[in-house]
PDB file of C-alpha atoms in Angstrom:
ATOM      1  CA  MET A   1       0.198 -17.625  48.304  1.00 56.00           C
ATOM      2  CA  PRO A   2      -3.484 -17.465  47.386  1.00 65.00           C
ATOM      3  CA  ASP A   3      -4.829 -18.327  43.842  1.00 74.00           C
ATOM      4  CA  LEU A   4      -4.939 -15.038  42.043  1.00 75.00           C
ATOM      5  CA  SER A   5      -8.397 -15.777  40.548  1.00 68.00           C
ATOM      6  CA  SER A   6      -9.585 -16.517  44.371  1.00 70.00           C
ATOM      7  CA  GLY A   7      -9.948 -12.886  45.020  1.00 70.00           C
ATOM      8  CA  ALA A   8      -8.187 -13.351  48.364  1.00 69.00           C
ATOM      9  CA  LEU A   9      -5.622 -10.723  47.480  1.00 75.00           C
ATOM     10  CA  GLY A  10      -8.420  -8.265  46.859  1.00 81.00           C
ATOM     11  CA  ILE A  11      -8.167  -8.263  42.951  1.00 89.00           C
ATOM     12  CA  LYS A  12     -10.885  -9.296  40.991  1.00 91.00           C
ATOM     13  CA  PRO A  13     -11.359 -10.523  37.409  1.00 94.00           C
ATOM     14  CA  HIS A  14     -12.953  -8.605  34.788  1.00 95.00           C
ATOM     15  CA  ASN A  15     -16.200 -10.446  35.104  1.00 95.00           C
ATOM     16  CA  ALA A  16     -16.461  -9.839  38.905  1.00 94.00           C
ATOM     17  CA  PRO A  17     -19.686  -7.575  40.059  1.00 93.00           C
ATOM     18  CA  TRP A  18     -17.422  -4.368  40.042  1.00 88.00           C
ATOM     19  CA  TYR A  19     -17.035  -4.645  36.471  1.00 95.00           C
ATOM     20  CA  GLN A  20     -19.894  -6.893  35.297  1.00 96.00           C
ATOM     21  CA  PRO A  21     -22.502  -5.756  34.392  1.00 96.00           C
ATOM     22  CA  GLY A  22     -21.746  -2.421  35.231  1.00 97.00           C
ATOM     23  CA  TRP A  23     -19.552  -1.673  32.330  1.00 97.00           C
ATOM     24  CA  GLY A  24     -21.512  -3.594  29.571  1.00 97.00           C
ATOM     25  CA  ASN A  25     -24.489  -1.368  31.050  1.00 98.00           C
ATOM     26  CA  ASP A  26     -22.402   1.811  30.812  1.00 98.00           C
ATOM     27  CA  LEU A  27     -21.635   1.062  26.937  1.00 98.00           C
ATOM     28  CA  LYS A  28     -25.089   0.138  25.963  1.00 98.00           C
ATOM     29  CA  ASP A  29     -25.998   3.840  27.537  1.00 98.00           C
ATOM     30  CA  TYR A  30     -23.352   5.331  25.437  1.00 98.00           C
ATOM     31  CA  TRP A  31     -23.913   3.698  22.422  1.00 97.00           C
ATOM     32  CA  PRO A  32     -26.578   5.880  20.949  1.00 97.00           C
ATOM     33  CA  ARG A  33     -24.951   9.142  21.625  1.00 97.00           C
ATOM     34  CA  PHE A  34     -21.820   7.789  20.459  1.00 97.00           C
ATOM     35  CA  GLU A  35     -23.054   6.795  17.098  1.00 97.00           C
ATOM     36  CA  ALA A  36     -24.943   9.762  16.456  1.00 96.00           C
ATOM     37  CA  LYS A  37     -21.992  12.282  17.411  1.00 95.00           C
ATOM     38  CA  TRP A  38     -19.185  10.181  15.158  1.00 96.00           C
ATOM     39  CA  ARG A  39     -21.274   9.448  12.327  1.00 95.00           C
ATOM     40  CA  THR A  40     -21.246  13.280  11.800  1.00 92.00           C
ATOM     41  CA  ARG A  41     -17.271  13.068  11.913  1.00 89.00           C
ATOM     42  CA  MET A  42     -16.919  10.277   9.475  1.00 82.00           C
ATOM     43  CA  GLY A  43     -14.959  12.321   6.976  1.00 80.00           C
ATOM     44  CA  GLY A  44     -12.900  13.812   9.688  1.00 81.00           C
ATOM     45  CA  ASP A  45     -12.334  17.398  10.042  1.00 79.00           C
ATOM     46  CA  ALA A  46      -9.597  19.951  11.319  1.00 80.00           C
ATOM     47  CA  MET A  47      -9.828  18.520  14.953  1.00 79.00           C
ATOM     48  CA  GLY A  48      -8.869  14.942  13.694  1.00 82.00           C
ATOM     49  CA  PRO A  49      -9.808  11.942  11.841  1.00 89.00           C
ATOM     50  CA  GLY A  50     -13.361  10.318  11.641  1.00 90.00           C
ATOM     51  CA  LEU A  51     -14.263   6.808  11.660  1.00 96.00           C
ATOM     52  CA  PRO A  52     -14.864   4.550   8.647  1.00 95.00           C
ATOM     53  CA  GLU A  53     -18.453   3.100   8.097  1.00 94.00           C
ATOM     54  CA  GLU A  54     -17.362  -0.593   9.620  1.00 95.00           C
ATOM     55  CA  ALA A  55     -16.373   0.959  12.981  1.00 96.00           C
ATOM     56  CA  PHE A  56     -20.102   1.155  13.711  1.00 96.00           C
ATOM     57  CA  ALA A  57     -21.061  -2.338  13.180  1.00 95.00           C
ATOM     58  CA  VAL A  58     -17.993  -3.447  14.942  1.00 96.00           C
ATOM     59  CA  GLY A  59     -18.690  -1.006  17.942  1.00 97.00           C
ATOM     60  CA  LYS A  60     -22.201  -2.381  18.257  1.00 96.00           C
ATOM     61  CA  ALA A  61     -21.180  -6.157  18.120  1.00 96.00           C
ATOM     62  CA  ILE A  62     -18.603  -5.188  20.864  1.00 97.00           C
ATOM     63  CA  ILE A  63     -21.259  -3.836  23.077  1.00 97.00           C
ATOM     64  CA  ASP A  64     -23.750  -6.786  22.342  1.00 96.00           C
ATOM     65  CA  ASN A  65     -20.854  -9.180  23.468  1.00 97.00           C
ATOM     66  CA  PHE A  66     -18.943  -7.239  26.017  1.00 98.00           C
ATOM     67  CA  ALA A  67     -19.976  -9.615  28.914  1.00 97.00           C
ATOM     68  CA  TRP A  68     -18.462 -12.584  26.849  1.00 98.00           C
ATOM     69  CA  ILE A  69     -15.554 -10.513  26.387  1.00 98.00           C
ATOM     70  CA  GLN A  70     -15.102 -10.034  30.123  1.00 98.00           C
ATOM     71  CA  ASP A  71     -15.599 -13.648  30.528  1.00 97.00           C
ATOM     72  CA  GLU A  72     -12.938 -14.478  28.348  1.00 98.00           C
ATOM     73  CA  LEU A  73     -10.285 -12.105  29.431  1.00 97.00           C
ATOM     74  CA  SER A  74     -11.076 -13.492  32.925  1.00 96.00           C
ATOM     75  CA  SER A  75     -10.414 -17.131  32.162  1.00 95.00           C
ATOM     76  CA  LYS A  76      -7.080 -18.764  32.730  1.00 92.00           C
ATOM     77  CA  PRO A  77      -4.322 -18.404  32.033  1.00 92.00           C
ATOM     78  CA  HIS A  78      -4.345 -14.996  33.441  1.00 91.00           C
ATOM     79  CA  THR A  79      -2.086 -12.514  35.567  1.00 93.00           C
ATOM     80  CA  PHE A  80      -2.299  -9.442  37.424  1.00 92.00           C
ATOM     81  CA  ASN A  81      -3.323  -6.214  35.377  1.00 95.00           C
ATOM     82  CA  HIS A  82      -2.763  -2.416  36.265  1.00 95.00           C
ATOM     83  CA  GLY A  83      -5.644  -1.586  34.114  1.00 96.00           C
ATOM     84  CA  ASP A  84      -4.655   1.882  32.801  1.00 96.00           C
ATOM     85  CA  VAL A  85      -1.094   1.740  31.574  1.00 96.00           C
ATOM     86  CA  LYS A  86      -0.053   4.893  29.704  1.00 94.00           C
ATOM     87  CA  PRO A  87       2.530   7.471  29.692  1.00 91.00           C
ATOM     88  CA  PRO A  88       0.821   9.886  32.252  1.00 92.00           C
ATOM     89  CA  ASN A  89       0.456   6.822  34.834  1.00 94.00           C
ATOM     90  CA  MET A  90       4.337   6.003  34.374  1.00 93.00           C
ATOM     91  CA  PHE A  91       7.767   7.419  35.908  1.00 91.00           C
ATOM     92  CA  MET A  92      11.151   6.457  36.128  1.00 89.00           C
ATOM     93  CA  MET A  93      12.633   6.288  39.595  1.00 91.00           C
ATOM     94  CA  PRO A  94      16.509   6.613  40.357  1.00 91.00           C
ATOM     95  CA  GLY A  95      18.167   3.674  38.936  1.00 90.00           C
ATOM     96  CA  ASP A  96      15.765   3.170  36.249  1.00 88.00           C
ATOM     97  CA  LEU A  97      13.203   1.637  38.365  1.00 91.00           C
ATOM     98  CA  PRO A  98       9.703   2.188  36.757  1.00 89.00           C
ATOM     99  CA  ALA A  99       6.845   3.471  38.994  1.00 94.00           C
ATOM    100  CA  PHE A 100       3.170   3.463  38.279  1.00 94.00           C
ATOM    101  CA  ILE A 101       0.137   5.407  39.772  1.00 95.00           C
ATOM    102  CA  ASP A 102      -3.816   5.266  39.083  1.00 94.00           C
ATOM    103  CA  TRP A 103      -4.481   1.882  40.165  1.00 93.00           C
ATOM    104  CA  GLN A 104      -8.248   1.864  40.291  1.00 91.00           C
ATOM    105  CA  TYR A 105      -8.758  -0.736  37.421  1.00 94.00           C
ATOM    106  CA  THR A 106      -6.544  -3.441  38.648  1.00 94.00           C
ATOM    107  CA  ALA A 107      -8.288  -6.854  37.858  1.00 95.00           C
ATOM    108  CA  VAL A 108      -7.390 -10.423  37.103  1.00 94.00           C
ATOM    109  CA  GLY A 109      -6.998 -10.637  33.056  1.00 96.00           C
ATOM    110  CA  LYS A 110      -4.589 -11.266  30.372  1.00 97.00           C
ATOM    111  CA  GLY A 111      -0.947  -9.975  30.526  1.00 94.00           C
ATOM    112  CA  CYS A 112      -1.212  -8.302  27.062  1.00 98.00           C
ATOM    113  CA  GLN A 113      -4.295  -6.068  28.119  1.00 98.00           C
ATOM    114  CA  ASP A 114      -1.849  -3.485  29.561  1.00 97.00           C
ATOM    115  CA  ILE A 115       0.456  -3.561  26.408  1.00 97.00           C
ATOM    116  CA  VAL A 116      -2.399  -3.088  24.508  1.00 98.00           C
ATOM    117  CA  PHE A 117      -3.784  -0.028  26.027  1.00 98.00           C
ATOM    118  CA  PHE A 118      -0.481   1.352  26.240  1.00 97.00           C
ATOM    119  CA  LEU A 119       0.415   1.076  22.566  1.00 97.00           C
ATOM    120  CA  ILE A 120      -3.167   2.836  21.719  1.00 97.00           C
ATOM    121  CA  GLU A 121      -2.971   5.654  24.383  1.00 96.00           C
ATOM    122  CA  GLY A 122       0.964   6.322  23.655  1.00 95.00           C
ATOM    123  CA  TYR A 123       1.010   6.290  20.055  1.00 96.00           C
ATOM    124  CA  ASP A 124      -0.322   7.364  16.968  1.00 95.00           C
ATOM    125  CA  VAL A 125      -1.852   4.976  14.401  1.00 96.00           C
ATOM    126  CA  ASP A 126       1.181   4.807  12.080  1.00 95.00           C
ATOM    127  CA  GLU A 127       3.480   4.468  15.189  1.00 96.00           C
ATOM    128  CA  CYS A 128       1.293   1.982  16.827  1.00 96.00           C
ATOM    129  CA  ARG A 129       1.009  -0.181  13.662  1.00 96.00           C
ATOM    130  CA  ARG A 130       4.807  -0.387  13.290  1.00 96.00           C
ATOM    131  CA  LEU A 131       5.576  -1.016  16.970  1.00 96.00           C
ATOM    132  CA  GLU A 132       2.632  -3.629  17.589  1.00 97.00           C
ATOM    133  CA  PRO A 133       4.235  -6.802  15.959  1.00 96.00           C
ATOM    134  CA  ILE A 134       7.738  -6.099  17.390  1.00 96.00           C
ATOM    135  CA  VAL A 135       6.295  -5.450  20.907  1.00 97.00           C
ATOM    136  CA  MET A 136       3.947  -8.482  20.435  1.00 97.00           C
ATOM    137  CA  ALA A 137       6.902 -10.672  19.581  1.00 96.00           C
ATOM    138  CA  HIS A 138       9.192  -9.444  22.000  1.00 96.00           C
ATOM    139  CA  TYR A 139       6.342  -9.972  24.839  1.00 96.00           C
ATOM    140  CA  HIS A 140       5.954 -13.667  23.747  1.00 96.00           C
ATOM    141  CA  ALA A 141       9.551 -14.293  23.682  1.00 95.00           C
ATOM    142  CA  SER A 142       9.944 -12.919  27.266  1.00 95.00           C
ATOM    143  CA  LEU A 143       7.288 -15.169  28.440  1.00 95.00           C
ATOM    144  CA  VAL A 144       8.969 -18.110  26.736  1.00 95.00           C
ATOM    145  CA  GLN A 145      12.293 -17.092  28.371  1.00 94.00           C
ATOM    146  CA  ASN A 146      10.931 -16.867  31.456  1.00 93.00           C
ATOM    147  CA  GLY A 147       9.519 -20.357  31.626  1.00 94.00           C
ATOM    148  CA  ILE A 148       6.004 -19.960  30.054  1.00 92.00           C
ATOM    149  CA  ILE A 149       5.855 -22.721  27.463  1.00 89.00           C
ATOM    150  CA  ASP A 150       2.049 -23.358  27.402  1.00 94.00           C
ATOM    151  CA  TYR A 151       0.974 -20.108  25.761  1.00 96.00           C
ATOM    152  CA  SER A 152       1.378 -20.023  22.161  1.00 96.00           C
ATOM    153  CA  LEU A 153       2.002 -16.928  19.859  1.00 96.00           C
ATOM    154  CA  ASP A 154      -1.577 -17.958  18.388  1.00 97.00           C
ATOM    155  CA  ASP A 155      -3.032 -17.870  22.024  1.00 97.00           C
ATOM    156  CA  LEU A 156      -1.326 -14.334  22.589  1.00 98.00           C
ATOM    157  CA  LYS A 157      -2.908 -13.053  19.158  1.00 97.00           C
ATOM    158  CA  ARG A 158      -6.341 -14.037  20.335  1.00 98.00           C
ATOM    159  CA  ASP A 159      -5.878 -12.245  23.586  1.00 98.00           C
ATOM    160  CA  TRP A 160      -4.511  -9.389  21.781  1.00 98.00           C
ATOM    161  CA  LYS A 161      -7.924  -9.211  19.990  1.00 98.00           C
ATOM    162  CA  LEU A 162      -9.878  -9.484  23.126  1.00 98.00           C
ATOM    163  CA  ALA A 163      -7.785  -6.926  24.573  1.00 98.00           C
ATOM    164  CA  CYS A 164      -8.335  -4.552  21.849  1.00 98.00           C
ATOM    165  CA  MET A 165     -12.011  -4.678  22.502  1.00 98.00           C
ATOM    166  CA  HIS A 166     -12.013  -4.314  26.134  1.00 98.00           C
ATOM    167  CA  PHE A 167     -10.507  -1.389  27.943  1.00 98.00           C
ATOM    168  CA  PRO A 168      -9.629   0.698  24.949  1.00 98.00           C
ATOM    169  CA  MET A 169     -13.540   0.464  23.689  1.00 98.00           C
ATOM    170  CA  TYR A 170     -14.711   1.397  27.089  1.00 98.00           C
ATOM    171  CA  VAL A 171     -12.335   4.531  27.060  1.00 98.00           C
ATOM    172  CA  ALA A 172     -13.563   5.492  23.548  1.00 98.00           C
ATOM    173  CA  PHE A 173     -17.129   5.040  24.196  1.00 98.00           C
ATOM    174  CA  TRP A 174     -16.578   7.168  27.344  1.00 98.00           C
ATOM    175  CA  PHE A 175     -14.769   9.884  26.363  1.00 97.00           C
ATOM    176  CA  GLY A 176     -16.252   9.845  22.897  1.00 97.00           C
ATOM    177  CA  THR A 177     -19.399  10.901  24.321  1.00 97.00           C
ATOM    178  CA  THR A 178     -18.437  13.325  26.949  1.00 97.00           C
ATOM    179  CA  PRO A 179     -18.978  16.980  26.105  1.00 95.00           C
ATOM    180  CA  ASP A 180     -15.788  19.036  25.249  1.00 92.00           C
ATOM    181  CA  ASP A 181     -16.557  21.642  28.038  1.00 94.00           C
ATOM    182  CA  LYS A 182     -16.324  18.655  30.408  1.00 95.00           C
ATOM    183  CA  LEU A 183     -13.076  17.693  29.399  1.00 94.00           C
ATOM    184  CA  VAL A 184      -9.838  18.533  30.587  1.00 93.00           C
ATOM    185  CA  ASP A 185      -8.344  17.780  27.175  1.00 94.00           C
ATOM    186  CA  PRO A 186     -10.904  18.279  24.569  1.00 92.00           C
ATOM    187  CA  GLY A 187      -8.621  16.964  21.864  1.00 93.00           C
ATOM    188  CA  PHE A 188      -8.225  13.510  23.693  1.00 95.00           C
ATOM    189  CA  PRO A 189     -11.349  11.909  22.320  1.00 96.00           C
ATOM    190  CA  ARG A 190     -10.328  12.736  18.453  1.00 95.00           C
ATOM    191  CA  ARG A 191      -6.892  11.178  19.044  1.00 95.00           C
ATOM    192  CA  PHE A 192      -7.983   8.400  21.242  1.00 97.00           C
ATOM    193  CA  VAL A 193     -11.160   7.012  19.276  1.00 97.00           C
ATOM    194  CA  PRO A 194      -9.754   6.461  15.920  1.00 97.00           C
ATOM    195  CA  ARG A 195      -6.776   4.975  17.230  1.00 97.00           C
ATOM    196  CA  ALA A 196      -8.907   2.607  19.256  1.00 98.00           C
ATOM    197  CA  PHE A 197     -11.018   1.536  16.498  1.00 98.00           C
ATOM    198  CA  ASP A 198      -8.020   1.119  14.300  1.00 97.00           C
ATOM    199  CA  ALA A 199      -6.581  -1.268  16.482  1.00 98.00           C
ATOM    200  CA  VAL A 200      -9.913  -3.354  16.343  1.00 98.00           C
ATOM    201  CA  LEU A 201     -10.223  -3.103  12.790  1.00 97.00           C
ATOM    202  CA  ARG A 202      -6.583  -3.818  11.810  1.00 97.00           C
ATOM    203  CA  ASN A 203      -6.543  -6.813  14.013  1.00 97.00           C
ATOM    204  CA  CYS A 204      -9.768  -8.067  12.829  1.00 96.00           C
ATOM    205  CA  ALA A 205     -10.534  -8.154  16.509  1.00 97.00           C
ATOM    206  CA  ALA A 206     -14.539  -8.857  16.020  1.00 96.00           C
ATOM    207  CA  ASP A 207     -13.558 -12.139  14.211  1.00 95.00           C
ATOM    208  CA  VAL A 208     -13.177 -13.837  17.758  1.00 96.00           C
ATOM    209  CA  LEU A 209     -16.805 -12.802  18.770  1.00 96.00           C
ATOM    210  CA  PRO A 210     -19.354 -15.612  19.260  1.00 93.00           C
ATOM    211  CA  THR A 211     -21.554 -13.528  16.932  1.00 80.00           C
ATOM    212  CA  ASN A 212     -18.847 -14.615  14.039  1.00 63.00           C
ATOM    213  CA  LEU A 213     -19.046 -10.972  12.738  1.00 61.00           C
ATOM    214  CA  LYS A 214     -16.731 -10.736   9.685  1.00 60.00           C
ATOM    215  CA  ILE A 215     -15.886  -7.256   8.696  1.00 61.00           C
ATOM    216  CA  ASP A 216     -14.113  -6.483   5.404  1.00 59.00           C
ATOM    217  CA  VAL A 217     -11.521  -3.994   6.337  1.00 56.00           C
ATOM    218  CA  PRO A 218     -10.619  -1.676   3.391  1.00 53.00           C
ATOM    219  CA  THR A 219      -6.950  -1.835   2.406  1.00 46.00           C
ATOM    220  CA  THR A 220      -4.975   0.844   4.096  1.00 45.00           C
ATOM    221  CA  SER A 221      -3.015   2.315   1.515  1.00 43.00           C
ATOM    222  CA  ASP A 222      -1.008   4.623   3.978  1.00 46.00           C
ATOM    223  CA  ALA A 223      -0.072   1.622   6.181  1.00 42.00           C
ATOM    224  CA  PRO A 224       3.752   1.357   6.523  1.00 41.00           C
ATOM    225  CA  GLY A 225       4.874  -1.002   3.707  1.00 40.00           C
ATOM    226  CA  ALA A 226       1.540  -1.172   2.116  1.00 41.00           C
ATOM    227  CA  THR A 227       0.210  -0.479  -1.349  1.00 39.00           C
ATOM    228  CA  PRO A 228      -3.362   0.082  -2.524  1.00 39.00           C
ATOM    229  CA  THR A 229      -3.229  -3.545  -4.135  1.00 35.00           C
ATOM    230  CA  GLU A 230      -1.677  -5.311  -0.805  1.00 38.00           C
ATOM    231  CA  GLU A 231      -3.368  -6.149   2.582  1.00 40.00           C
ATOM    232  CA  PHE A 232      -1.468  -4.965   5.783  1.00 41.00           C
ATOM    233  CA  ASP A 233      -0.826  -7.762   8.008  1.00 46.00           C
ATOM    234  CA  VAL A 234      -0.022  -6.602  11.508  1.00 45.00           C
ATOM    235  CA  PHE A 235       1.576  -9.807  12.483  1.00 46.00           C
ATOM    236  CA  ALA A 236       4.205 -10.263   9.870  1.00 43.00           C
ATOM    237  CA  PRO A 237       7.034  -9.835   9.623  1.00 52.00           C
ATOM    238  CA  VAL A 238       8.214  -9.984  13.088  1.00 52.00           C
ATOM    239  CA  PRO A 239      11.918 -10.778  14.696  1.00 57.00           C
ATOM    240  CA  ALA A 240      12.413 -14.453  14.959  1.00 59.00           C
ATOM    241  CA  ASP A 241      13.871 -14.352  18.392  1.00 63.00           C
ATOM    242  CA  LEU A 242      14.372 -12.213  21.497  1.00 65.00           C
ATOM    243  CA  SER A 243      17.494 -10.594  20.611  1.00 65.00           C
ATOM    244  CA  GLY A 244      16.194  -9.680  17.268  1.00 67.00           C
ATOM    245  CA  CYS A 245      13.026  -8.093  19.288  1.00 66.00           C
ATOM    246  CA  GLN A 246      15.508  -6.113  21.526  1.00 66.00           C
ATOM    247  CA  LYS A 247      17.557  -4.714  18.475  1.00 68.00           C
ATOM    248  CA  ALA A 248      14.458  -3.543  16.913  1.00 68.00           C
ATOM    249  CA  LEU A 249      13.429  -1.567  20.002  1.00 68.00           C
ATOM    250  CA  VAL A 250      16.928  -0.243  20.331  1.00 68.00           C
ATOM    251  CA  GLU A 251      16.856   1.007  16.780  1.00 70.00           C
ATOM    252  CA  THR A 252      13.308   2.405  17.144  1.00 71.00           C
ATOM    253  CA  ARG A 253      14.433   4.293  20.299  1.00 67.00           C
ATOM    254  CA  ALA A 254      17.249   5.803  18.398  1.00 70.00           C
ATOM    255  CA  ALA A 255      15.176   6.808  15.468  1.00 71.00           C
ATOM    256  CA  LEU A 256      12.788   8.597  17.870  1.00 69.00           C
ATOM    257  CA  MET A 257      15.664  10.325  19.557  1.00 72.00           C
ATOM    258  CA  GLU A 258      16.957  11.590  16.257  1.00 70.00           C
ATOM    259  CA  ILE A 259      13.486  12.874  15.230  1.00 76.00           C
ATOM    260  CA  ARG A 260      13.311  14.812  18.616  1.00 70.00           C
ATOM    261  CA  ARG A 261      16.768  16.133  18.100  1.00 76.00           C
ATOM    262  CA  GLN A 262      15.717  17.265  14.487  1.00 75.00           C
ATOM    263  CA  ARG A 263      12.457  18.747  15.810  1.00 75.00           C
ATOM    264  CA  ASP A 264      14.522  20.552  18.599  1.00 73.00           C
ATOM    265  CA  GLU A 265      16.871  21.906  15.971  1.00 74.00           C
ATOM    266  CA  LEU A 266      13.785  23.048  13.791  1.00 76.00           C
ATOM    267  CA  LYS A 267      12.220  24.984  16.476  1.00 73.00           C
ATOM    268  CA  ALA A 268      15.468  26.623  17.720  1.00 75.00           C
ATOM    269  CA  ALA A 269      15.821  27.714  13.809  1.00 74.00           C
ATOM    270  CA  ILE A 270      12.435  29.153  13.671  1.00 77.00           C
ATOM    271  CA  LYS A 271      12.651  31.002  16.780  1.00 73.00           C
ATOM    272  CA  SER A 272      16.057  32.511  15.716  1.00 74.00           C
ATOM    273  CA  ILE A 273      14.528  33.486  12.316  1.00 76.00           C
ATOM    274  CA  ALA A 274      11.533  35.118  14.024  1.00 69.00           C
ATOM    275  CA  SER A 275      13.796  36.981  16.307  1.00 71.00           C
ATOM    276  CA  ILE A 276      15.899  38.235  13.343  1.00 73.00           C
ATOM    277  CA  ALA A 277      12.730  39.316  11.452  1.00 67.00           C
ATOM    278  CA  MET A 278      11.253  41.153  14.170  1.00 68.00           C
ATOM    279  CA  SER A 279      14.798  42.924  15.114  1.00 69.00           C
ATOM    280  CA  THR A 280      15.027  44.006  11.425  1.00 65.00           C
ATOM    281  CA  ALA A 281      11.410  45.174  11.526  1.00 62.00           C
ATOM    282  CA  ASN A 282      12.057  47.076  14.470  1.00 63.00           C
ATOM    283  CA  GLN A 283      14.803  48.941  12.994  1.00 60.00           C
ATOM    284  CA  THR A 284      13.244  49.750   9.769  1.00 51.00           C
ATOM    285  CA  PRO A 285      12.861  53.874   9.559  1.00 53.00           C
ATOM    286  CA  GLY A 286       9.622  55.666   8.917  1.00 51.00           C
ATOM    287  CA  SER A 287       7.021  53.216   9.445  1.00 44.00           C
ATOM    288  CA  PRO A 288       4.342  53.035  12.149  1.00 45.00           C
ATOM    289  CA  ASN A 289       5.913  51.130  15.223  1.00 45.00           C
ATOM    290  CA  GLY A 290       8.821  50.213  13.195  1.00 43.00           C
ATOM    291  CA  VAL A 291       7.046  47.996  10.905  1.00 40.00           C
ATOM    292  CA  SER A 292       7.401  48.512   7.196  1.00 39.00           C
ATOM    293  CA  LEU A 293       4.375  48.711   5.200  1.00 37.00           C
ATOM    294  CA  SER A 294       5.946  48.184   1.694  1.00 36.00           C
TER     295      SER A 294
END
């Protein structure tokens, strides 16, 4: 079997010519339009949340160091990346066999890159914050269980930060500058861009950049378990072993199923009430079209 980084399998690292300098040049082109557009949305509006001031300093630093980020993600230890793992690209086949589509961003990189993008794409900020330490611990425990013993949790945390600044940021700048009338889902940037920047900021990802950019991230009072006087630590606490991670994931899945059940019951109740109200209105005598004016 050829070495993964040799390119013999047709899979290139993130700093190969297909990605570098092309993606970095794209980001430099996006940045002026992105900053101008999203500064007008800093306070948020009916369409979605905005971005905090520190997001713009971090965004510019990521663009200035994007080639370095690509180099770091391409360095060993590395593995195969799908590149665009998200719910719309995932399917379950018979026998609970997962299947993936949309393979144009395959690359040699860090294993956590696909996980990071999946979380940002698939969950809102609060749920992503809650799941992130659980998934991270489970992923590292799985690596250890499968014989990967020379990749510490600290190594994973550093790669996680790099991953937050790579494809999620590329997508954020790309779709964050695309006019609404050119988008299939105009609401997508309003959901995704704040999620992507929240991941970068809460993980203090910019701390690993060679420019040594330090951003004082304001305390997030609405983070799960946080108060206005304490800082939310995304890396603690986490289950100590694989069985603990599995238990937490099972509990999370059960909680989500219960939320969906309650949602469906509420929708059914609202539909029933609306039907009864309409029926009653249609039976009201002496009113235009059966609707009472009293």
